[in-house]
CSV table of C-alpha atoms in Angstrom, one decimal:
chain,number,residue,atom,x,y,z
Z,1,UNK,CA,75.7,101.9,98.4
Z,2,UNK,CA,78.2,99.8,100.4
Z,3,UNK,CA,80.4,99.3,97.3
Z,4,UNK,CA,81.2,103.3,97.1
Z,5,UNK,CA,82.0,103.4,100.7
Z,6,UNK,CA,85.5,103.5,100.4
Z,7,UNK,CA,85.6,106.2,98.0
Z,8,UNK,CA,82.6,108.6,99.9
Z,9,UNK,CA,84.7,107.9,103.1
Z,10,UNK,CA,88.3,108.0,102.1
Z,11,UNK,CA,88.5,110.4,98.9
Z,12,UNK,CA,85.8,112.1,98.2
Z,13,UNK,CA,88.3,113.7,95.4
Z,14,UNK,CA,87.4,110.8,93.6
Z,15,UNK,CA,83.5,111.5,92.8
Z,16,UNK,CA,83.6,115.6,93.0
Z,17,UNK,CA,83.0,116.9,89.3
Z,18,UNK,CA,83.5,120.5,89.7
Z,19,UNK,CA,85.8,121.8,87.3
Z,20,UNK,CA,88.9,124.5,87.8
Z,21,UNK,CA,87.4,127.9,85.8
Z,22,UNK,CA,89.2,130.8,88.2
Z,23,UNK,CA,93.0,131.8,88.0
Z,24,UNK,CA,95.0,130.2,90.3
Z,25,UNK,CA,96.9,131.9,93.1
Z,26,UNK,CA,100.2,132.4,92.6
Z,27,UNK,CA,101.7,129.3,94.3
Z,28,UNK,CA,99.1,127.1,92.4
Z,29,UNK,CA,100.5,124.4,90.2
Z,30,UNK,CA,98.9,124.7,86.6
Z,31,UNK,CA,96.8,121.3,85.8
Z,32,UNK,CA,99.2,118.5,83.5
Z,33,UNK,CA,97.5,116.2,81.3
Z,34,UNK,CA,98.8,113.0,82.1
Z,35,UNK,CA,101.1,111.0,80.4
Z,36,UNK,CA,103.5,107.5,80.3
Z,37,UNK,CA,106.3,107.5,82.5
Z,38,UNK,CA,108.2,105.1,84.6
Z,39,UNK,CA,108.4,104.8,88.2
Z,40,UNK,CA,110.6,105.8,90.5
Z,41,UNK,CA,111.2,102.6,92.0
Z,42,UNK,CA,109.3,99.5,90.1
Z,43,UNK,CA,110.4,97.1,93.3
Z,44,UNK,CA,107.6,95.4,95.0
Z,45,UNK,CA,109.1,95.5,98.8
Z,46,UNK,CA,107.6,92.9,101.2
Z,47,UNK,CA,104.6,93.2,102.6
Z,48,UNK,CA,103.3,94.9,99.4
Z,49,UNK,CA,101.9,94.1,96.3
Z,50,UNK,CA,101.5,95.6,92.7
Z,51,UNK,CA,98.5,96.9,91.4
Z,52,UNK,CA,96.6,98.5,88.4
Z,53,UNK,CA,94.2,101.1,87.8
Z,54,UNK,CA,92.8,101.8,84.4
Z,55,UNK,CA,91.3,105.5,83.1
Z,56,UNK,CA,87.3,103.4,82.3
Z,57,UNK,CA,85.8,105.7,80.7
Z,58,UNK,CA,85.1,105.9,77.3
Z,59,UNK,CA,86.3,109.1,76.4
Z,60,UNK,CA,89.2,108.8,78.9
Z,61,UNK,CA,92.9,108.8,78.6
Z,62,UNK,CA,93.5,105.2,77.6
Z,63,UNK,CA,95.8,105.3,80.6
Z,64,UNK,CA,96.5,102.9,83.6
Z,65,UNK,CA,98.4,103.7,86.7
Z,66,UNK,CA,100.6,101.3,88.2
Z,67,UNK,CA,101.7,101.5,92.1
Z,68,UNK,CA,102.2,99.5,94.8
Z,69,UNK,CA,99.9,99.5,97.8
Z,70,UNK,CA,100.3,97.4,101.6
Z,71,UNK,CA,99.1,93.6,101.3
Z,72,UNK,CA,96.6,94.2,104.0
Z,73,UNK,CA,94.7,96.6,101.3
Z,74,UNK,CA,92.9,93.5,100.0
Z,75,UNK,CA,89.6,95.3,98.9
Z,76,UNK,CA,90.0,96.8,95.9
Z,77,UNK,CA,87.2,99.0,93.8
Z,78,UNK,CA,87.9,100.8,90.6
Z,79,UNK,CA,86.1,103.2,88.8
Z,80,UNK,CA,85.6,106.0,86.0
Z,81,UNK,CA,88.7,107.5,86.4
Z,82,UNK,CA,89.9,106.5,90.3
Z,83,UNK,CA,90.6,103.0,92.1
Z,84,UNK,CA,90.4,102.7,96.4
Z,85,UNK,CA,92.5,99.8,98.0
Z,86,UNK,CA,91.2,99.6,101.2
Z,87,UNK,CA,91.3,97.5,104.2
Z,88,UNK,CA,87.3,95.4,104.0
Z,89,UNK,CA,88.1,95.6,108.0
Z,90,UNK,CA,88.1,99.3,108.3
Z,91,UNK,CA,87.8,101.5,105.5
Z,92,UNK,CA,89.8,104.8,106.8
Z,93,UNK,CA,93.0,102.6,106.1
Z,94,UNK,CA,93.4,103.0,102.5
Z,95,UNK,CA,95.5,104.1,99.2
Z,96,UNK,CA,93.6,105.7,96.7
Z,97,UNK,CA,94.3,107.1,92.9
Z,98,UNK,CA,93.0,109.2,90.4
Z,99,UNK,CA,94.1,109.8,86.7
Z,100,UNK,CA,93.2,113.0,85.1
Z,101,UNK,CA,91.4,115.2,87.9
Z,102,UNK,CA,89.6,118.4,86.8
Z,103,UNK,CA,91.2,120.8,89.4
Z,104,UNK,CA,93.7,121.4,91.5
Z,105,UNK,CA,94.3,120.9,95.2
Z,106,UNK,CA,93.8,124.3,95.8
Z,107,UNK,CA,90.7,124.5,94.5
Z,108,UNK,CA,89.4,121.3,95.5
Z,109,UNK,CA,90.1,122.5,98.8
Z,110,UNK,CA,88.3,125.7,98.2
Z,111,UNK,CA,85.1,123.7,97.0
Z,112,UNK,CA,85.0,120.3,99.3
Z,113,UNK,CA,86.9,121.5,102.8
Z,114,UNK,CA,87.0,125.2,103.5
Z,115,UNK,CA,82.9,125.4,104.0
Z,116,UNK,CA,82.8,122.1,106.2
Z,117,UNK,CA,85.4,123.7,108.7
Z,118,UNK,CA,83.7,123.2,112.1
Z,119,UNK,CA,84.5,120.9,115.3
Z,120,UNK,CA,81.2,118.8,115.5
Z,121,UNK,CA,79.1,117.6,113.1
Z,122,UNK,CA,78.7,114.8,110.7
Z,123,UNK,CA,80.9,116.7,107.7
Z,124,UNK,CA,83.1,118.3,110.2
Z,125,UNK,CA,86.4,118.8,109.0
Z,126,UNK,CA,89.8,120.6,110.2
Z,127,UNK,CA,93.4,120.5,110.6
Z,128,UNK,CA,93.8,121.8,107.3
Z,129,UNK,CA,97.1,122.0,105.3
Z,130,UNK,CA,98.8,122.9,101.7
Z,131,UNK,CA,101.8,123.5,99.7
Z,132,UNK,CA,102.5,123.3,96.8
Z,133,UNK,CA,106.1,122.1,97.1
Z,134,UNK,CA,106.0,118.7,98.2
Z,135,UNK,CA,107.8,115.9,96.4
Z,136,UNK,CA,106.0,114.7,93.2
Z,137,UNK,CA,105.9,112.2,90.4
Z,138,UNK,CA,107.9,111.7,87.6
Z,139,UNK,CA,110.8,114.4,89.2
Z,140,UNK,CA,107.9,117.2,89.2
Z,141,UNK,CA,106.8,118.7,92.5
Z,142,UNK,CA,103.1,118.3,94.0
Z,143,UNK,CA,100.3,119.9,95.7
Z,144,UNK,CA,99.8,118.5,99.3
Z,145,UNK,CA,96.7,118.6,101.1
Z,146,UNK,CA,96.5,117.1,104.7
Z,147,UNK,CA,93.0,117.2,106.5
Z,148,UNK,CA,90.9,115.8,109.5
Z,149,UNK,CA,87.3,114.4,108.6
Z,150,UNK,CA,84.8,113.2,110.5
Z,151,UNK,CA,83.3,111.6,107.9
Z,152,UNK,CA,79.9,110.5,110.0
Z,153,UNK,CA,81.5,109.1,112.6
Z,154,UNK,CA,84.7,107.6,111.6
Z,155,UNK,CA,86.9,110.1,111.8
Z,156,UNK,CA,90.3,110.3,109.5
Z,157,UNK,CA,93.1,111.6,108.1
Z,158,UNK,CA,94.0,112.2,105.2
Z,159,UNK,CA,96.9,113.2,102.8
Z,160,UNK,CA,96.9,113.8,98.9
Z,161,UNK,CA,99.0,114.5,96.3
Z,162,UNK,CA,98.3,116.1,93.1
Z,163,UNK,CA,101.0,116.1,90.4
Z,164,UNK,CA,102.0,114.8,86.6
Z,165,UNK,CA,98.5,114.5,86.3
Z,166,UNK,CA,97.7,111.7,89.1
Z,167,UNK,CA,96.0,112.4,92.8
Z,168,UNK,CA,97.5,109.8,95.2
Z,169,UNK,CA,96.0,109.8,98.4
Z,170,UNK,CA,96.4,108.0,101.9
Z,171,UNK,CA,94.1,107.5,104.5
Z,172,UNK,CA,93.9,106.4,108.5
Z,173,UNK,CA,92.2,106.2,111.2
Z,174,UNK,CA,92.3,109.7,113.4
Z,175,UNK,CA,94.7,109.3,116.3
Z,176,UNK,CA,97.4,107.7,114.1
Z,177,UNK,CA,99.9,109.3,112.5
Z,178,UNK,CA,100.0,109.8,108.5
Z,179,UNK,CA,102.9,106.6,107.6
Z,180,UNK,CA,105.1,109.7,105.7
Z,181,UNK,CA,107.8,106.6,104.6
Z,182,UNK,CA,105.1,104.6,104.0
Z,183,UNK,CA,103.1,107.0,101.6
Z,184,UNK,CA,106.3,108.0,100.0
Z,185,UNK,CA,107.4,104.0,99.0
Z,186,UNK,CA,103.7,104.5,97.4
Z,187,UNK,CA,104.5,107.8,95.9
Z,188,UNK,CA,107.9,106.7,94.0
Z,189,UNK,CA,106.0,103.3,92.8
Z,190,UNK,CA,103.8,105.0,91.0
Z,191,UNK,CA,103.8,104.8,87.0
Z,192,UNK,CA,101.7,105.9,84.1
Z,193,UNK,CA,101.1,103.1,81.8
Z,194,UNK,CA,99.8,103.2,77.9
Z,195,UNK,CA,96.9,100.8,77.1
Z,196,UNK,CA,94.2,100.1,80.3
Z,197,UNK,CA,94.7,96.9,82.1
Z,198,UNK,CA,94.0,95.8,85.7
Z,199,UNK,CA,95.2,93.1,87.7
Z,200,UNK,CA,92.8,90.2,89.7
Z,201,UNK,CA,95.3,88.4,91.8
Z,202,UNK,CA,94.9,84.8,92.7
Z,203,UNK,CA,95.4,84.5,96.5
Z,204,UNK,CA,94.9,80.8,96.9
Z,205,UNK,CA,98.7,80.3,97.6
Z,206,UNK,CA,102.3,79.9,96.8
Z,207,UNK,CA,102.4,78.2,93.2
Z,208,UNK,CA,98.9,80.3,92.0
Z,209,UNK,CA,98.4,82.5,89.2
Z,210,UNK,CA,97.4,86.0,88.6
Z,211,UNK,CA,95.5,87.9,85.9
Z,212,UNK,CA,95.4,91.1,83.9
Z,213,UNK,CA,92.7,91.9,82.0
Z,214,UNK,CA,91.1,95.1,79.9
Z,215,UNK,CA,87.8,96.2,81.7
Z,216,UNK,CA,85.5,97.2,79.0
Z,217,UNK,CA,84.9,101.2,78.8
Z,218,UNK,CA,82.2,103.2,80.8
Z,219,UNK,CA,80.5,99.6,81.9
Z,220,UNK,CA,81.0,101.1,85.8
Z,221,UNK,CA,83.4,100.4,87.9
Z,222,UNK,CA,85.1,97.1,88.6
Z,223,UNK,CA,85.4,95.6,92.3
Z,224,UNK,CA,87.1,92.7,93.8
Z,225,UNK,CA,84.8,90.4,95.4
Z,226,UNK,CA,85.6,86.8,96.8
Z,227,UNK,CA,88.9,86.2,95.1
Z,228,UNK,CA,87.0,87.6,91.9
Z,229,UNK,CA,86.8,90.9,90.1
Z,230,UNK,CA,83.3,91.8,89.3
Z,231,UNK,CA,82.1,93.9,86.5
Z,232,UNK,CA,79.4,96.5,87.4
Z,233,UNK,CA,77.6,97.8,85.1
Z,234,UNK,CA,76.2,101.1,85.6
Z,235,UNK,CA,72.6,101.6,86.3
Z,236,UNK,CA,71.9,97.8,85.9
Z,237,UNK,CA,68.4,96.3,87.8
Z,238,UNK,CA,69.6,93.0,88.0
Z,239,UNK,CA,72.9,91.1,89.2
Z,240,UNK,CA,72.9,88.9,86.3
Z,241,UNK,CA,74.1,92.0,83.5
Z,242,UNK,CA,77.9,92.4,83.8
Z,243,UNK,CA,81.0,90.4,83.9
Z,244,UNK,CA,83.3,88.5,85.9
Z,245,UNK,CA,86.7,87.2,86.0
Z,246,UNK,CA,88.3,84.7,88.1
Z,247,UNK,CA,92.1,83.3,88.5
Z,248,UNK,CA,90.7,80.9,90.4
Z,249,UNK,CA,88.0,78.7,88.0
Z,250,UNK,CA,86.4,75.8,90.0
Z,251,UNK,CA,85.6,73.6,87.1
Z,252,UNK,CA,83.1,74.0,84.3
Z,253,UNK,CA,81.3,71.3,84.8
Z,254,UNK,CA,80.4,71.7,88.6
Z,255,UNK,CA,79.1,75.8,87.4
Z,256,UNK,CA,76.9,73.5,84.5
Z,257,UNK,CA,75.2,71.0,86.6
Z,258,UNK,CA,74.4,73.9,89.1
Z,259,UNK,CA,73.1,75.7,86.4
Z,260,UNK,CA,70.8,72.5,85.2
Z,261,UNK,CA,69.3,72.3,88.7
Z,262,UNK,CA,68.3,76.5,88.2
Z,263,UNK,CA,64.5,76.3,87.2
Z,264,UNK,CA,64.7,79.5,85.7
Z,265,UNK,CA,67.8,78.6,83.3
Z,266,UNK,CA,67.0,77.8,79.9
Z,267,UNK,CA,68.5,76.3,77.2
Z,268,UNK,CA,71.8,75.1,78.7
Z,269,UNK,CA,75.1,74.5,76.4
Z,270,UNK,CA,78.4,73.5,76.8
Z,271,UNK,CA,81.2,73.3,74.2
Z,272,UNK,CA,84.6,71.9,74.8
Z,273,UNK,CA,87.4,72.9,74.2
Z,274,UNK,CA,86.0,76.1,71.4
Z,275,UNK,CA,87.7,78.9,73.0
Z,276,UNK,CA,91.1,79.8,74.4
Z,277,UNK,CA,92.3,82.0,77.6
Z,278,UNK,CA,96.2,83.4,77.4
Z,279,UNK,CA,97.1,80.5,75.2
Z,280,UNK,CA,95.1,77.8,77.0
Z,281,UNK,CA,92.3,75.7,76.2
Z,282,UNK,CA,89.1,76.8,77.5
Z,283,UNK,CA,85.5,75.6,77.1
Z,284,UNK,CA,82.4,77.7,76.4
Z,285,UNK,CA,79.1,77.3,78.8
Z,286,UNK,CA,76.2,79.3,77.8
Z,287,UNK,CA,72.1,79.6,78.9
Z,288,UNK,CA,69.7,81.9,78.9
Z,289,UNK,CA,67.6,83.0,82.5
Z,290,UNK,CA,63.9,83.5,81.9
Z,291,UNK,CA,61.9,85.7,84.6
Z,292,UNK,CA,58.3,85.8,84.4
Z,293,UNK,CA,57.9,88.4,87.5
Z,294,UNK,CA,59.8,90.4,89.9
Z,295,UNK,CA,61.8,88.1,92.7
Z,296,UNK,CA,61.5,89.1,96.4
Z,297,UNK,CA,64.8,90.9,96.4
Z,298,UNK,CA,63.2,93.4,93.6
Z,299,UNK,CA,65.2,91.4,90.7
Z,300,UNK,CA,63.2,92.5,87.5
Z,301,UNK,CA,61.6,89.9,85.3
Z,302,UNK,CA,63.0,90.0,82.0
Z,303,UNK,CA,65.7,87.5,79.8
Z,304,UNK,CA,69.4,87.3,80.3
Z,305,UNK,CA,72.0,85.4,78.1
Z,306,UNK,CA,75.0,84.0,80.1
Z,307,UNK,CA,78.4,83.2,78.4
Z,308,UNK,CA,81.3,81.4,80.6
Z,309,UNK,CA,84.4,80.9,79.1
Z,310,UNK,CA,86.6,78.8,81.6
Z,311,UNK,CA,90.1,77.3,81.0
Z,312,UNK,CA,92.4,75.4,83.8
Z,313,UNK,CA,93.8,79.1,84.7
Z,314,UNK,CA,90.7,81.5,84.6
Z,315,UNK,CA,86.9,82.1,83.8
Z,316,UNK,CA,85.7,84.7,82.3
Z,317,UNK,CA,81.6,85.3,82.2
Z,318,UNK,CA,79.4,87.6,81.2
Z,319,UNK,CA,75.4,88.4,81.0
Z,320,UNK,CA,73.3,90.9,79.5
Z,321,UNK,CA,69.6,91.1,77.5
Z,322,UNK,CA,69.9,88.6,74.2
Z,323,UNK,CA,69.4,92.7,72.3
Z,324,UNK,CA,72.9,93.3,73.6
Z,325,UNK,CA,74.7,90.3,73.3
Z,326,UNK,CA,73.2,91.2,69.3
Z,327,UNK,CA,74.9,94.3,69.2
Z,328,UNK,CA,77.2,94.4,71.6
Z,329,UNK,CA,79.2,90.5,71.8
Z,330,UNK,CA,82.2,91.6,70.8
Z,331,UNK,CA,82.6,93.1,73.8
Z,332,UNK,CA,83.4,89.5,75.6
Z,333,UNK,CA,85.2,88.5,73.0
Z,334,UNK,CA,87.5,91.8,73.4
Z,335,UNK,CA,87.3,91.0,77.1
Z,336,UNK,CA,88.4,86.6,76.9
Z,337,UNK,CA,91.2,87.8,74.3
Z,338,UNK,CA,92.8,90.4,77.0
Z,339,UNK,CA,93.0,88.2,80.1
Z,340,UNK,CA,96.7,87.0,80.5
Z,341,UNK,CA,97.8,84.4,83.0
Z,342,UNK,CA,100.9,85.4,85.0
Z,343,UNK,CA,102.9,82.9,87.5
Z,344,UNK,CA,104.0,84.6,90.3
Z,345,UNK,CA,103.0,85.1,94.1
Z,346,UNK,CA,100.0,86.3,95.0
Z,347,UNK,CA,101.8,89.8,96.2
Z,348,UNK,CA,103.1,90.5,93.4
Z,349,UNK,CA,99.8,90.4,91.1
């Protein structure tokens, strides 16, 4: 549950699933489909850093927003159709985006606010304010929604944009102001992107380099996690099904010897040199887990294939049932053959 606090807490836009089926008031923007365009401004100012969120699922848009959010905003969780960037020491301080939302502002307000309006209580909410004038994306003009929560005890406020078919919003803590400058630099970074890529940016230092990468569709969501950016897939019983991908590799053979020393690791193999990252040469590590019974931590018993593919720039790794890997192995190979190393500071990944 802790990995969908930012989104329950921040923008709970981001998991409602009602869907627009009333006529609009008259001052109600009509929904856009969204589509490519360029941003306003595609400077990475300091103190910032660029960013990617992909449309994951598999019968989305095949779209990926691009923005800049605030360098503190190092925890980063992607999913379905939405991404947070959130600060892992408070939560309310956040930028979050969604591509392709189901209704408007208006009526998102009619279904997620407007009953909660009380001054106590754990789903209190208040300060409520629209229009449907405000400065939008791609020259269009946008639906603003500002709001208080007190979202079980953290209170915030909020402030979100709807328009060309993105929802942008910004969160704080209550008792500071909404950063207007601040959320509009956001605002004019934003662009719509063809293809769906992300970014895992290597913050080990000056010199470093960053990824991109192609999340495979409707696998979950994607989170960064220890200088990594893990690959959740939905409804899984065990941590050893999904990916990863790392800018930072710590060496093939240190990850094989402490896999040798895993009593529950099977059939261990490394191949040099059989695969390649971005252009680079990268070698192939693969073993199978065997679990006779449950663990203590409620890990099911069961067989798992793991494949790392590491060069001197990234690993990539994956694990699933030896069934999937069966029908479904292309998958990795799709994944490996997206990553692209980029040079480049850390902010600007």
């Amino acid at each position: 549950m802790l990995r969908f606090l930012p989104f329950l807490l921040v923008v709970a836009a981001l998991t409602g699933c009602s869907h627009e089926d009333g006529a609009r008031g008259p001052s109600t923007p009509a929904l856009v489909a969204p589509y490519p365009f360029p941003a306003a401004s595609a400077e990475v100012p300091p103190g910032h850093r660029e960013v990617l969120c992909p449309d994951l699922r598999g019968d989305g848009t095949g779209l990926t927003i691009r923005l800049v959010v605030p360098q503190q905003a190092t925890s980063s969780h992607r999913e379905g159709n939405g991404c947070a960037f959130t600060l892992r020491s408070d939560p309310r301080r956040a930028v979050s985006v969604q591509i392709d939302p189901d209704e408007s502002l208006a009526r998102w307000r009619e279904t997620y606010l407007d009953p909660y309006v009380s001054d106590d209580g754990d789903d209190a909410v208040g300060d409520i304010t629209y229009r449907s004038d405000a400065p939008g994306l791609d020259g269009s003009t946008a639906e603003e929604l500002r709001w208080y929560s007190f979202s079980d005890g953290s209170p915030t406020r909020v402030v979100s944009l709807l328009a060309a078919g993105i929802r942008l919003s910004w969160s704080v803590p209550d008792g500071e102001p909404l950063p207007a400058t601040a959320l509009d630099l956001v605002r004019r970074s934003v662009a719509v992107l063809a293809g769906t890529r992300t970014s895992c940016p290597n913050r080990g230092g000056s010199g470093h380099r960053s990824l991109t990468f192609a999340p495979p569709k409707d696998v979950g969501w994607v989170e960064g996690e220890a200088g990594r950016c893990r690959i959740y897939v939905d409804g899984s019983l065990t941590t050893l099904e999904g990916g990863e991908v790392d800018p930072a590799p710590s060496g093939i053979d240190a990850l094989a010897a402490r896999v040798r020393r895993d009593p529950e690791a099977t059939g261990i193999r490394l191949e040099r040199g059989v695969a390649t990252i971005s252009g680079e040469r990268a070698d192939r590590l693969s073993w199978e887990v065997v679990r006779a019974e449950e663990t203590e931590n409620y890990e099911p018993a069961g067989t798992w294939r793991i494949v790392v593919v590491e060069s001197a720039s990234a690993r990539v790794r994956w694990g699933a049932t030896p069934a999937w890997w069966r029908d479904h192995g292309a998958v990795f190979d799709r994944l490996v053959e997206s990553v692209a190393v980029s040079p480049g500071r850390p902010s600007r990944s």
